[in-house]
XYZ file of C-alpha atoms in Angstrom:
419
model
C 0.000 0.000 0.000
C 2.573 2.385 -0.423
C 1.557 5.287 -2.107
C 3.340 7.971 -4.705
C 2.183 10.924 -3.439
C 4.499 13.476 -1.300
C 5.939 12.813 1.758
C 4.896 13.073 5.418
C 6.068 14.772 8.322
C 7.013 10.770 8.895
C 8.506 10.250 5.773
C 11.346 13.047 6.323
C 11.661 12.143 10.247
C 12.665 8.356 9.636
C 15.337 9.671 6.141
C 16.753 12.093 9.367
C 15.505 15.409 7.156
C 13.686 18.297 9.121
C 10.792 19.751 7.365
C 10.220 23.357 7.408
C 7.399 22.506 10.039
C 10.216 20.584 11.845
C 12.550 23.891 12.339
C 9.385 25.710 13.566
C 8.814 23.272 16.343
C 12.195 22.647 17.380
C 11.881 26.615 18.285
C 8.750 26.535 19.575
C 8.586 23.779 21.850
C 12.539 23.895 22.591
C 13.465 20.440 22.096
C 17.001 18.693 20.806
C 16.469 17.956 16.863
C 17.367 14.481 17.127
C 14.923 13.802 19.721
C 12.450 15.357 17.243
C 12.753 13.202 14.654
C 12.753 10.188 16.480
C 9.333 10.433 17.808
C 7.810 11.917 15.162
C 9.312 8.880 13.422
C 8.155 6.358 15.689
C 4.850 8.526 16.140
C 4.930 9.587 19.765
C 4.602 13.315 18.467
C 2.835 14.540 15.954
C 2.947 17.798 13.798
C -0.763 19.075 12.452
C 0.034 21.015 9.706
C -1.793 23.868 7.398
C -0.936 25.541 4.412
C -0.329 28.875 5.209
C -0.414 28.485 9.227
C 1.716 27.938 11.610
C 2.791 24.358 12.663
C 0.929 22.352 16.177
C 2.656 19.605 17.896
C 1.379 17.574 20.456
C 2.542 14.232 22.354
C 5.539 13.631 23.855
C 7.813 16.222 24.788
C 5.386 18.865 23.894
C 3.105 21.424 25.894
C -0.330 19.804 26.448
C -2.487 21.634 23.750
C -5.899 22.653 23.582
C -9.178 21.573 21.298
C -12.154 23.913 21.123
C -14.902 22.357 19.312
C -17.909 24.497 17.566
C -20.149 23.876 14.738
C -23.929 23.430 14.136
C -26.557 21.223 15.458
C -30.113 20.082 13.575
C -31.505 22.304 16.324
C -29.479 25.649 16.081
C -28.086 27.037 13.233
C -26.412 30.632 13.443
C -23.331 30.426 11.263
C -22.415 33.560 12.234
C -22.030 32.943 15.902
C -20.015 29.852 14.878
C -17.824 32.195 13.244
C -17.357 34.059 16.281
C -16.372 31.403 18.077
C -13.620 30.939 15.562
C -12.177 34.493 16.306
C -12.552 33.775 20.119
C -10.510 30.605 19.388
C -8.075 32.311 17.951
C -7.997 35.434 20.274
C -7.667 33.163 23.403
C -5.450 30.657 22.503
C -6.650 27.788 21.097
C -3.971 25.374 19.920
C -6.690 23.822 17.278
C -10.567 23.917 16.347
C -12.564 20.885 15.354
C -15.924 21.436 13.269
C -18.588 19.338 14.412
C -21.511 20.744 12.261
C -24.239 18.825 11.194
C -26.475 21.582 10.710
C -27.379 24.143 7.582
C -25.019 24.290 4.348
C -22.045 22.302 6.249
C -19.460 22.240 2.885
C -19.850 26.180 3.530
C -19.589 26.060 6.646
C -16.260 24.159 7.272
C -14.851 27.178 4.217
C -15.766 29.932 6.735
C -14.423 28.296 9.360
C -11.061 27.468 7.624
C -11.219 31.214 6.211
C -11.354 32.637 9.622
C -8.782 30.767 11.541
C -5.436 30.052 11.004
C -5.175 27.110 13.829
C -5.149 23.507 12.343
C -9.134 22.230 11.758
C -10.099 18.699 12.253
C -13.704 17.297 11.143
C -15.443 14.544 11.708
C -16.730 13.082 8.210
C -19.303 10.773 9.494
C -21.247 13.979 10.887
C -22.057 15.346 7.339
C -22.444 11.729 5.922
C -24.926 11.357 7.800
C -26.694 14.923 7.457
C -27.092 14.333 3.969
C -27.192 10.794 3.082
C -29.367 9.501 5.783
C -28.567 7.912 8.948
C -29.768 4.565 7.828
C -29.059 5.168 4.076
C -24.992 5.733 4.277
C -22.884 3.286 1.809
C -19.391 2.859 2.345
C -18.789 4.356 -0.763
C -20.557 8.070 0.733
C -18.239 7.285 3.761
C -14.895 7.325 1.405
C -16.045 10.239 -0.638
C -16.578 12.812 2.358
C -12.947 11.546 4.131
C -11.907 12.392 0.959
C -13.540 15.754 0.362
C -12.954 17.031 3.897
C -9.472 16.201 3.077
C -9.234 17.884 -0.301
C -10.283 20.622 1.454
C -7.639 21.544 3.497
C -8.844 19.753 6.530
C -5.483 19.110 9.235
C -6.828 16.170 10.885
C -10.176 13.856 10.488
C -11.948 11.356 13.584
C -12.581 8.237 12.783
C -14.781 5.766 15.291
C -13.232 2.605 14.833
C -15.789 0.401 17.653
C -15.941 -3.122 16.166
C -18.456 -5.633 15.679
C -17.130 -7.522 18.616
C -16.539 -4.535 20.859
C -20.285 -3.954 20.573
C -21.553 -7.011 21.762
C -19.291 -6.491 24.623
C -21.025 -3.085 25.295
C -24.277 -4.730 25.280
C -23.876 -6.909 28.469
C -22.059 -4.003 30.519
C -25.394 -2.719 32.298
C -24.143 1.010 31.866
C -26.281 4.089 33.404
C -25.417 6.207 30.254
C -24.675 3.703 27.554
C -23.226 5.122 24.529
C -22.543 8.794 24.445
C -20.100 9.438 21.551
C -22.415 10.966 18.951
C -19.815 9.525 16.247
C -19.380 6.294 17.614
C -23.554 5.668 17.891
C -23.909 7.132 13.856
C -21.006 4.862 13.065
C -22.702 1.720 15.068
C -26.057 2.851 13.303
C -23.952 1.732 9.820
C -22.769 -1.292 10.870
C -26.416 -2.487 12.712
C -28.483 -1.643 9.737
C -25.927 -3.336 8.057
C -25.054 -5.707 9.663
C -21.310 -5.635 8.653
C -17.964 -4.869 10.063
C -17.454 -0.962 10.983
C -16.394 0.922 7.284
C -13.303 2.783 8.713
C -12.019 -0.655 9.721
C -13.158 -2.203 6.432
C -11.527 0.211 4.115
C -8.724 1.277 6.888
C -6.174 0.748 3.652
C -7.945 3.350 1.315
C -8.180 5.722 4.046
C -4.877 5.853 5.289
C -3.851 6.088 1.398
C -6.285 9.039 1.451
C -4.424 11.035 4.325
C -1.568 9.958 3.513
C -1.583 12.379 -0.025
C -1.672 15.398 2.537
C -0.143 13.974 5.345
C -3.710 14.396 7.629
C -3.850 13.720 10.747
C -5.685 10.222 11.765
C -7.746 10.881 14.843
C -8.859 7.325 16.046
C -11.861 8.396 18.323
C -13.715 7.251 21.901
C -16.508 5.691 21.239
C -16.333 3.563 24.390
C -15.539 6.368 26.702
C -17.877 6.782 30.116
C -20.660 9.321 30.162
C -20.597 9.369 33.863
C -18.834 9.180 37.095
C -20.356 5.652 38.131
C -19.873 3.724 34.383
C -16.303 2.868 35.562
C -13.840 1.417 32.626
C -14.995 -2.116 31.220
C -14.132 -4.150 29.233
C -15.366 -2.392 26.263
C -13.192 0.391 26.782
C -10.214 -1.680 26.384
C -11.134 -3.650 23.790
C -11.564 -0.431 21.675
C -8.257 0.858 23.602
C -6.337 -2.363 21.486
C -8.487 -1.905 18.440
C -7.276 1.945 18.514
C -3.563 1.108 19.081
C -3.426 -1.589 16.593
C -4.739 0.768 14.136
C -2.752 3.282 14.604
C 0.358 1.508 14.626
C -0.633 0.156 11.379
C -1.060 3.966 9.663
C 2.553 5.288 11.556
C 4.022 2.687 9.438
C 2.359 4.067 6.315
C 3.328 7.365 7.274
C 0.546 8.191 8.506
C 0.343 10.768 12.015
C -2.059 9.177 14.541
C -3.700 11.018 17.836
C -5.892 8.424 19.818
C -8.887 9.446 22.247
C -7.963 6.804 24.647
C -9.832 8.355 27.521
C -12.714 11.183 28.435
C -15.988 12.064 29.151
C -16.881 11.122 32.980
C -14.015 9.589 35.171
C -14.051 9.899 38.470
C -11.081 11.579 40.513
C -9.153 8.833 41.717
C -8.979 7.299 38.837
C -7.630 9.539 36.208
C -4.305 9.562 36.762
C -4.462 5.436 36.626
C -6.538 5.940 32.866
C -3.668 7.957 31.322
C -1.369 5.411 32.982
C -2.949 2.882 31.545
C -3.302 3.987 28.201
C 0.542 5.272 28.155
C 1.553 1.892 28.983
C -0.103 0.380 25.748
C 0.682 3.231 23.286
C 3.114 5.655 23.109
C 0.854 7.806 20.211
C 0.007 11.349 21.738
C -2.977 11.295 23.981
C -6.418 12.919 23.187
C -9.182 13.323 26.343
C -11.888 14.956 26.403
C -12.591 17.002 29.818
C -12.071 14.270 32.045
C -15.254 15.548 34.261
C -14.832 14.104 37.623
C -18.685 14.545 38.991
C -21.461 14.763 37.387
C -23.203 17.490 39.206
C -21.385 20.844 38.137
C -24.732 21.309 35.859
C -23.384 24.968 34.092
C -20.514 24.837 35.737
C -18.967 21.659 33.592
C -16.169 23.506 31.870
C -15.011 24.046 35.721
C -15.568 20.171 36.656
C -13.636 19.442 33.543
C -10.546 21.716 33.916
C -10.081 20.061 37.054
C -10.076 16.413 35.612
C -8.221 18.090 32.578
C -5.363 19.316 35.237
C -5.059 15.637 36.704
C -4.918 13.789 33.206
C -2.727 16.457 31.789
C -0.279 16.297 34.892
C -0.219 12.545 34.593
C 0.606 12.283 31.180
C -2.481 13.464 28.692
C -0.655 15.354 25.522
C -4.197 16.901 23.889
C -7.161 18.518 25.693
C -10.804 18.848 24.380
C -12.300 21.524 26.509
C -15.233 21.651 28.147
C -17.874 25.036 28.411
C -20.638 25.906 30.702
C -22.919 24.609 28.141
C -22.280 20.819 28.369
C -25.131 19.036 28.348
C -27.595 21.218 28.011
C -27.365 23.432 25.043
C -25.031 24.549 22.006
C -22.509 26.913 23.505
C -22.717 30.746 23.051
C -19.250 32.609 22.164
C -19.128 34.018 25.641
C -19.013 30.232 27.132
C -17.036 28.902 24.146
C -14.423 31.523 25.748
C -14.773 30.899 29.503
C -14.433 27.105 28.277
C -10.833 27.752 26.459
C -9.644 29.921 29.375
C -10.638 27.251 32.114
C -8.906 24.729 29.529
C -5.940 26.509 29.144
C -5.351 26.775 32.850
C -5.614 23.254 33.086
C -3.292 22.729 30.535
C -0.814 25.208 31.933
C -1.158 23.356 35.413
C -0.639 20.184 33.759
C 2.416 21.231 31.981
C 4.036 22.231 35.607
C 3.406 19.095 36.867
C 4.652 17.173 33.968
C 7.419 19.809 33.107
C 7.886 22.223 36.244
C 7.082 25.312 37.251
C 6.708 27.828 34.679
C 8.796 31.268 34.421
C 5.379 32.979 34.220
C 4.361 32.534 36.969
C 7.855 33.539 38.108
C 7.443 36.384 36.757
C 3.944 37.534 37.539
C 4.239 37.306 41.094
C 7.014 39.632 41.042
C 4.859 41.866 38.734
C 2.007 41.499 41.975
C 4.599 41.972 44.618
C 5.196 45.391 42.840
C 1.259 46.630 42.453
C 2.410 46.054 38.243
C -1.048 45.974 37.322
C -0.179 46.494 33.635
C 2.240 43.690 33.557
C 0.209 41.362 35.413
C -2.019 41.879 32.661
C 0.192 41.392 29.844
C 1.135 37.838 31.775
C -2.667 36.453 31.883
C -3.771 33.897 30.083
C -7.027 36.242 29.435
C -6.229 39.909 29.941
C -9.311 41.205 28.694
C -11.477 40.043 32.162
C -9.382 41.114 34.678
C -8.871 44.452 33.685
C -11.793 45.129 34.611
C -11.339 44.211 38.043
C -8.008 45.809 39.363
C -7.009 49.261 40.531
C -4.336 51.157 37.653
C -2.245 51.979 40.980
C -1.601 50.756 44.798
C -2.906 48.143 46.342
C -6.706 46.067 45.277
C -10.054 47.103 46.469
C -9.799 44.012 48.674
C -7.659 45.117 51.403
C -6.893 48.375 50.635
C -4.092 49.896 53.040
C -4.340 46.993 55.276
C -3.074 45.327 52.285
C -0.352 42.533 53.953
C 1.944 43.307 50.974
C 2.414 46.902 51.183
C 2.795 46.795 54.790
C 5.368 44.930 55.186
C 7.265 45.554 51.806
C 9.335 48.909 53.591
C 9.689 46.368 56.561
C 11.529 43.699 54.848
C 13.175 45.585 52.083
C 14.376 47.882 55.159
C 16.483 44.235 55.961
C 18.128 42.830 53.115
């Protein structure tokens, strides 16, 4: 199956040749060039790439990144608010944005979105299959033709949900509360029910690794398995799709193919997070992908809070790739105020993460000093959203809080009267 289009990010890592992409990283995430090139080789890190924009990486070695997803639903359609959410994932720091619309003209859609955004875009082809062919009228043949589209069209990465025929019988005997709550996974099972056949993205895995492979696309091998709450703990589903994932994408790296598995997400509670990325990291050593971790289930409109904290522990413990959470979850398409409060509470976790995995940050370093100083301004310039707290602290002095009881100011002559 080897194919005669160009060369991946792969390709040029295993002949020892940085890419352009490759310098650009090397910089960005400051690590050695030969330890670059060996796990993008062997696929423990992986570059998302754009024409035109710059580079991502995520997995090993790499600052845990952040996903903010968007798109329509059958039930809301406002393509300019989608749009705005674009811009506010850009504006706030969004490593990448993934398009989940299955609502309105979705082609036109996904050109807005990659006209507005220059952050990597992954999609999720069995969405619009299913918009427009019919849930229970999809051939395999519609299924290769919008992979392939999506990828003509400049897409960075695509989600597959591999689930197999076995790993569904499996699921039916596990006496879950939730069930199935990937929306991918159930259209996918939908196929292969009505069917009654073998899941297509397993069937045809060749032809669509052949298909990414022409412009080196990321393979996203999705959770279909994944809990929807606290009490479904892991079963044996979950790691039967866990080895289904992993075999998979161990068969693409050695086409060339980049490959990010969603090993773990949705509802996991506390204790066992860390153990779940452990886990998974002991089976694979292909970046990472959760989504949340939310550790209760009761943070109703407060979820993207309950996430970032289950984010925090799986990133700490090893998670490369975050999907973020907003105060929406469960309950309604996000507005682009809580698309933003999501990122932000996402990004902390992923900083917080990154300082357990990595150390301590000099930002933080450096802010405090910028506090211990009244540097309002500079404080400012250090957050992770400046635009919020601006509103909320003094130009000069001390805060509002303790005013000139304030514990700093008093004893800052004190102790600088010492040294």
């Amino acid at each position: 199956m080897k194919s005669p289009m160009r060369h991946t990010q792969i390709d040029y890592a295993r002949s020892r040749r940085l890419t352009p992409e490759m310098k650009q990283i090397i910089e960005i995430e400051n690590i050695d060039e030969d330890i670059l090139l060996s796990r993008v080789a062997e696929g423990s890190l992986v570059i998302m790439t754009r024409k035109g924009c710059p580079p991502v990486a995520i997995g090993k070695g790499a600052s845990t990144k952040v996903n903010v997803n968007l798109g329509t639903s059958t039930a809301k359609i406002n393509v300019d608010a989608e749009i705005e959410k674009v811009k506010i994932a850009d504006k706030y720091g969004a490593d990448t944005i993934t398009d989940l619309s299955m609502g309105g003209d979705i082609r036109t859609i996904r050109e807005r979105v990659l006209e507005n955004s220059k952050l990597p875009i992954t999609t999720v082809p069995i969405y619009q299959t299913t918009m427009e062919c019919g849930m229970k009228e999809v051939t395999a043949d519609d299924i290769l033709s919008y992979i392939k589209a999506h990828v003509d069209e400049g897409v960075s990465s695509v989600v597959l949900h591999c689930v197999d025929k076995e790993t569904l019988k499996k699921l039916k005997g596990m006496g879950r509360v939730m069930g199935m709550v990937s929306k991918g996974g159930s259209l996918t099972s939908v196929y292969m029910l009505t069917n009654g056949c073998e899941n297509p993205f397993i069937e045809y895995f060749d032809e669509i690794v052949d298909i990414l492979r022409k412009k080196d696309v990321v393979l996203s091998l999705g959770n279909t398995m994944r809990s929807g709450c606290i009490h479904d703990l892991r079963d044996g589903a979950q790691m039967m799709e866990v080895d289904t994932n992993v075999k998979l994408a161990n068969k693409a790296n050695e086409e060339g193919v980049q490959v990010i598995i969603e090993g773990m997400g949705g509802h996991i509670q506390a204790a066992d997070i860390p153990a779940h990325v452990k886990l998974y990291k002991s089976k694979s050593n292909f970046p990472l992908f959760v989504a949340g971790p939310l550790p209760t289930d009761i943070a109703v409109g407060y979820d993207h809070i309950a996430g970032a904290v289950g984010a925090s522990m799986a990133s700490g413990a090893g998670a490369d790739y975050l999907c973020y959470i907003t105060p929406a979850e469960h309950l309604s398409l996000p507005s682009p105020e809580q698309v933003r409060e999501g990122l932000v509470a996402f990004k902390i976790a992923a900083h917080i993460g990154d300082s357990i995995k990595y150390g301590m940050s000099n930002k933080d370093l450096l802010l405090a000093q910028k506090r211990a100083r009244f540097d309002w301004e500079g404080q400012m310039e250090l957050a992770l959203d400046s635009d919020r707290p601006k509103d909320m602290c003094p130009r000069t002095g001390p805060c509002s809080m303790c005013g000139e009881y304030c514990a700093i100011k008093i004893m800052r002559d004190y102790l600088e009267g010492n040294e």
